[in-house]
Amino acid sequence: MPETARQPRGEPHDGPFLGDFVCFSIYSASLAFNRVYKPLLAEMGLTYPQYLVMVVLWEGDDRTVGGIGEVLSLDSSTLTPLLKRLEGMGHLTRARDSHDERVVRVRLTPAGRNLRLKARVVPGCILEATGMSMDELRRLQGEIDALRRNLEAANG
Amino acid sequence: MPETARQPRGEPHDGPFLGDFVCFSIYSASLAFNRVYKPLLAEMGLTYPQYLVMVVLWEGDDRTVGGIGEVLSLDSSTLTPLLKRLEGMGHLTRARDSHDERVVRVRLTPAGRNLRLKARVVPGCILEATGMSMDELRRLQGEIDALRRNLEAANG
DNA sequence: TACGAATAAATCGCGCGCAATCCAATCGCA
DNA sequence: TGCGATTGGATTGCGCGCGATTTATTCGTA
């Protein structure tokens, strides 16, 4: 699918070209990562987005829905049902803040905190699957983050 | 969210670490790309996956469902309804192959071919939004593709 | 103090992605 | 020739992502 392009920046052209394919590469890599994570996380009964929320909470408990959404760039229409599922599994509680009833505070249960132990093997497996060194990954991550920031800036 | 890790390869550790976050970066960049594409593609009435299928068909018409799926790493349970929507929009036709009735051949209509003209401005807009040079993007794409290949290999 | 604006979360509808399953057509081999 | 195995798609069920709307609460200000 990759095909080198020769057009100058911003001008129309006949076919698809590089700008598209960086996106396709990322899209496709994202799906590929998901397929690697799925069997690992299935042992904990988690999906990847659910795992991300748990990681965020392990890093810092007692957050609001919006606070979690800020870290993950997801909004309440995605998070509310996801959090309800995690609540249903007994990993966290959702409760309105008594000082501001608009806010829902999300807190880990002991079971949710405990799940972190089971999750300890995950990053090593993922690292293994990438087939890359930590240094390579660190550098690559930096570049992708820079790209994401540019995209977010361009989007307003 | 990024936080540097110090653990040696493959060993358990207390918190999430780099291997996870490369994935998060890609996941998040993928969503960010989608948000940039959405308004552009909305003018053509396409979603990003639909656009990808159209790009594949513009590159080479008259493909099977499986053939498209091979290029995009998607299977029939994703593609069948997507292709039906594109068919409903009048961009393509779906017909069983007369020599092998198991196979469905997907072909562009004149309208579908014509849509390519409207799509010509898209890559330039995307390139602009990335805020990167073509050379940078080309290199980055190569690294991400290598990562994806590793993941697919690790996954069997 | 009352009332409109702003804010936080929830709800709804739709389109992916994918595992699991099903079905029909074709192939392979005795 | 027949029959089990394989293959290509379709279907179903579920969990995201997100735009659009709704509801409840709080804030700002006259």
XYZ file of C-alpha atoms (C1' of nucleotides) in Angstrom:
372
model
C 0.000 0.000 0.000
C 2.716 2.547 0.692
C 3.567 4.558 -2.366
C 5.902 7.468 -2.410
C 4.462 10.827 -3.311
C 6.062 13.724 -5.052
C 3.530 16.509 -4.711
C 4.465 19.719 -2.967
C 2.792 20.462 0.321
C -0.916 21.191 0.189
C -1.435 20.804 -3.527
C -4.068 18.471 -4.961
C -2.907 15.307 -6.721
C -4.381 12.284 -8.399
C -3.845 9.514 -5.941
C -3.639 8.974 -2.252
C -0.248 9.725 -0.842
C 2.019 9.818 2.120
C -0.054 11.979 4.412
C -2.795 9.401 4.198
C -0.529 6.516 4.826
C 1.031 7.737 8.014
C -2.512 7.757 9.284
C -3.164 4.304 7.924
C 0.020 3.026 9.540
C -1.064 4.377 12.894
C -4.614 3.140 12.473
C -3.373 -0.284 11.538
C -0.739 -0.402 14.288
C -3.402 0.553 16.784
C -5.543 -2.400 15.722
C -2.491 -4.668 15.798
C -1.671 -3.578 19.348
C -5.226 -4.256 20.358
C -4.963 -7.795 19.029
C -1.839 -8.384 21.119
C -3.379 -6.926 24.273
C -6.689 -8.727 23.947
C -5.662 -12.224 25.112
C -3.490 -10.778 27.891
C -6.250 -8.555 29.228
C -8.916 -11.204 28.714
C -7.400 -13.062 31.669
C -8.409 -10.090 33.796
C -11.691 -9.653 31.962
C -10.675 -6.228 30.692
C -10.736 -4.558 27.298
C -7.917 -2.233 26.322
C -9.832 0.998 27.036
C -10.916 -0.451 30.375
C -7.300 -1.328 31.115
C -6.278 2.237 30.301
C -8.807 3.577 32.784
C -7.505 1.181 35.428
C -3.926 2.301 34.726
C -4.974 5.909 35.179
C -6.666 5.075 38.472
C -3.696 3.035 39.696
C -1.583 6.104 39.065
C -3.958 8.278 41.030
C -7.184 7.220 42.666
C -10.336 9.238 43.279
C -10.783 11.063 39.998
C -13.727 12.626 38.239
C -15.143 11.324 34.969
C -13.932 14.453 33.251
C -10.495 14.111 34.814
C -10.100 10.616 33.437
C -11.398 11.812 30.097
C -8.823 14.575 30.010
C -5.944 12.139 30.449
C -7.255 9.715 27.842
C -8.885 12.211 25.444
C -12.236 10.512 25.810
C -15.508 12.109 26.754
C -18.291 11.141 29.073
C -20.363 9.442 26.395
C -17.558 6.922 26.034
C -16.532 6.763 29.669
C -19.853 6.586 31.460
C -20.869 3.159 30.144
C -17.289 1.904 30.381
C -17.061 2.990 34.026
C -20.405 1.381 34.738
C -19.028 -1.906 33.420
C -15.929 -1.608 35.601
C -18.212 -0.790 38.506
C -20.294 -3.861 37.703
C -17.133 -5.976 37.841
C -16.442 -4.569 41.290
C -13.245 -2.737 40.366
C -14.444 0.757 41.264
C -17.242 2.857 42.703
C -19.025 5.844 41.191
C -20.516 8.445 43.507
C -21.662 12.019 43.187
C -19.422 14.484 44.972
C -21.237 15.765 48.038
C -19.862 19.283 47.562
C -20.732 19.465 43.868
C -23.471 17.131 42.829
C -22.630 17.601 39.153
C -19.371 15.730 39.609
C -19.058 11.956 39.772
C -16.046 10.727 41.707
C -14.506 7.426 40.628
C -12.641 5.408 43.252
C -10.934 2.032 43.184
C -12.258 -0.753 45.357
C -9.768 -3.044 47.128
C -10.438 -5.555 44.348
C -9.648 -2.904 41.760
C -6.414 -2.007 43.487
C -5.599 -5.681 43.784
C -6.021 -6.202 40.062
C -2.833 -4.227 39.583
C -0.847 -7.249 40.730
C -2.306 -9.398 37.986
C -1.547 -6.641 35.502
C 2.134 -6.552 36.350
C 3.069 -9.067 33.687
C 1.340 -7.150 30.907
C 3.916 -4.489 30.038
C 6.703 -7.048 29.775
C 4.663 -9.132 27.338
C 3.878 -6.067 25.283
C 7.484 -4.954 25.220
C 8.453 -8.417 24.060
C 5.856 -8.310 21.267
C 7.079 -4.978 19.927
C 10.448 -6.545 19.186
C 12.092 -3.215 19.896
C 14.443 -1.909 22.548
C 13.263 0.456 25.218
C 15.374 3.202 23.707
C 13.815 2.768 20.292
C 10.347 2.728 21.800
C 11.007 5.780 23.888
C 12.166 7.733 20.866
C 9.309 6.500 18.700
C 6.812 7.389 21.390
C 8.178 10.907 21.537
C 7.739 11.378 17.822
C 4.212 9.998 17.802
C 3.267 12.193 20.749
C 4.618 15.215 18.889
C 2.497 14.254 15.887
C -0.586 13.863 18.071
C -0.010 17.276 19.636
C 0.257 18.816 16.176
C -2.976 17.166 15.109
C -4.779 18.362 18.206
C -3.472 21.880 17.669
C -4.540 21.841 14.005
C -7.966 20.657 15.016
C -8.574 23.497 17.451
C 0.851 10.230 31.469
C 4.259 9.274 30.100
C 6.610 8.159 32.812
C 10.000 6.693 32.208
C 10.550 3.124 33.265
C 13.699 1.455 34.428
C 12.828 -2.217 34.522
C 14.796 -4.672 32.428
C 13.054 -6.347 29.543
C 10.303 -8.793 30.388
C 10.461 -8.505 34.159
C 7.408 -7.654 36.227
C 7.251 -4.253 37.875
C 4.885 -2.232 39.973
C 3.449 0.271 37.579
C 2.631 0.613 33.952
C 5.596 1.568 31.859
C 6.952 2.419 28.492
C 5.732 -0.602 26.557
C 2.215 0.372 27.497
C 2.653 3.943 26.587
C 3.887 3.438 23.082
C 0.596 1.687 22.593
C -1.294 4.495 24.252
C 0.487 7.026 22.057
C -0.544 5.153 18.953
C -4.070 4.591 20.196
C -4.413 8.247 21.028
C -2.812 9.446 17.787
C -5.192 7.206 15.888
C -8.176 8.863 17.541
C -6.650 12.296 16.938
C -6.198 11.524 13.230
C -9.775 10.400 13.046
C -10.929 13.698 14.495
C -8.991 15.580 11.810
C -10.296 13.405 8.995
C -13.904 13.454 10.116
C -14.924 16.947 8.958
C -12.982 16.548 5.698
C -14.588 13.227 4.868
C -17.995 14.314 6.080
C -18.226 16.515 2.987
C -18.140 13.319 0.947
C -20.355 11.491 3.411
C -17.604 9.007 4.250
C -16.139 7.691 7.477
C -12.419 7.022 7.695
C -12.701 3.235 7.232
C -15.029 3.827 4.286
C -12.500 6.260 2.846
C -9.774 3.625 3.213
C -11.861 1.128 1.262
C -12.439 3.702 -1.461
C -8.703 4.444 -1.615
C -8.012 0.738 -2.028
C -10.565 0.509 -4.833
C -9.233 3.634 -6.542
C -5.848 1.947 -6.565
C -7.302 -1.203 -8.077
C -10.913 -1.849 -8.932
C -12.813 -5.152 -8.956
C -11.609 -6.798 -5.756
C -13.029 -9.464 -3.497
C -14.145 -8.802 0.069
C -11.259 -10.914 1.292
C -8.823 -9.067 -0.948
C -9.821 -5.715 0.515
C -9.637 -7.210 3.976
C -6.124 -8.429 3.344
C -4.900 -4.960 2.437
C -6.592 -3.303 5.409
C -6.294 -6.129 7.953
C -10.048 -6.228 8.412
C -12.337 -9.213 8.102
C -15.691 -9.779 6.540
C -17.651 -9.091 9.703
C -16.347 -5.537 9.563
C -16.317 -5.131 5.803
C -19.644 -6.637 4.797
C -21.827 -4.006 6.493
C -19.377 -1.245 5.528
C -19.470 -2.295 1.875
C -23.244 -2.475 1.987
C -23.312 1.135 3.149
C -20.991 2.208 0.336
C -23.186 0.250 -2.057
C -26.240 2.019 -0.645
C -24.534 5.364 -1.343
C -24.040 4.278 -4.935
C -20.242 4.202 -4.825
C -19.820 0.511 -5.621
C -21.565 -2.719 -6.542
C -21.362 -6.123 -4.859
C -21.950 -9.229 -6.947
C -21.213 -12.924 -6.579
C -18.535 -14.168 -8.942
C -20.182 -16.318 -11.595
C -17.274 -18.763 -11.628
C -17.134 -19.127 -7.849
C -20.336 -18.254 -6.098
C -18.598 -18.053 -2.728
C -16.740 -14.939 -3.815
C -18.247 -11.447 -3.822
C -16.661 -9.058 -6.296
C -16.639 -5.382 -5.371
C -16.558 -2.855 -8.209
C -16.651 0.933 -8.328
C -19.557 2.659 -10.007
C -18.878 5.751 -12.142
C -20.029 7.807 -9.145
C -17.553 5.965 -6.942
C -14.737 6.595 -9.386
C -15.803 10.202 -9.635
C -15.613 10.662 -5.894
C -11.863 10.457 -6.227
C -11.823 13.986 -7.608
C -13.493 15.341 -4.489
C -11.007 13.403 -2.383
C -7.997 15.003 -4.007
C -7.805 17.808 -1.475
C -7.800 15.468 1.524
C -4.148 14.377 1.659
C -2.915 17.957 1.468
C -5.122 18.953 4.392
C -3.908 16.006 6.403
C -0.287 16.733 5.615
C -0.843 20.298 6.727
C -2.414 19.127 10.004
C 0.492 16.843 10.856
C 2.798 19.835 10.948
C 5.624 17.649 9.708
C 7.680 17.465 6.559
C 7.188 14.680 4.062
C 10.607 13.326 4.928
C 9.816 13.170 8.617
C 6.506 11.496 7.902
C 8.043 8.995 5.547
C 10.595 7.976 8.130
C 8.059 7.831 10.932
C 5.752 5.736 8.806
C 8.546 3.273 8.166
C 9.187 2.849 11.866
C 5.533 2.406 12.729
C 5.119 -0.136 9.943
C 8.093 -2.059 11.291
C 6.492 -2.053 14.725
C 3.196 -3.282 13.285
C 4.945 -6.101 11.460
C 6.659 -7.135 14.674
C 3.337 -7.151 16.519
C 1.685 -9.218 13.828
C 4.583 -11.664 13.877
C 4.442 -11.919 17.678
C 0.730 -12.548 17.491
C 1.044 -15.433 15.058
C -32.412 36.664 45.735
C -33.838 35.213 41.295
C -32.667 33.898 36.796
C -29.983 32.952 32.738
C -25.361 31.023 31.493
C -22.092 27.655 32.188
C -20.631 23.109 33.645
C -20.561 17.803 34.531
C -22.366 13.804 33.429
C -25.788 10.818 31.205
C -28.412 9.292 27.173
C -29.174 8.143 22.309
C -27.985 6.749 17.680
C -24.699 5.068 14.487
C -20.553 2.927 12.616
C -16.804 0.393 13.339
C -13.720 -3.974 15.065
C -13.855 -8.536 16.216
C -14.911 -13.232 18.270
C -18.055 -16.809 17.451
C -21.103 -18.985 14.646
C -23.516 -20.168 10.475
C -24.210 -21.146 5.577
C -23.372 -22.163 0.891
C -20.165 -23.331 -2.631
C -16.091 -25.685 -3.926
C -12.291 -28.837 -3.449
C -9.905 -33.306 -2.572
C -9.560 -37.713 -2.345
C -11.005 -42.410 -1.974
C -19.189 -40.214 -7.961
C -19.831 -39.044 -3.335
C -18.770 -37.063 1.005
C -16.015 -34.765 4.470
C -12.973 -30.738 4.758
C -12.011 -26.222 3.349
C -13.047 -21.675 1.884
C -15.465 -17.022 1.366
C -18.957 -14.308 3.168
C -22.721 -13.135 6.150
C -24.788 -12.764 10.752
C -24.965 -11.857 15.688
C -23.604 -9.817 19.965
C -20.868 -6.645 22.469
C -17.844 -2.713 23.524
C -15.994 1.273 22.155
C -15.770 6.485 20.054
C -18.265 10.377 19.256
C -21.780 13.968 17.694
C -25.976 15.669 19.409
C -29.098 16.271 22.865
C -30.823 16.170 27.730
C -30.798 16.723 32.721
C -29.253 18.365 36.945
C -26.404 21.409 39.493
C -23.756 25.480 40.278
C -22.136 30.069 39.115
C -22.540 35.077 37.977
C -24.727 38.930 38.086
C -28.085 42.267 38.270
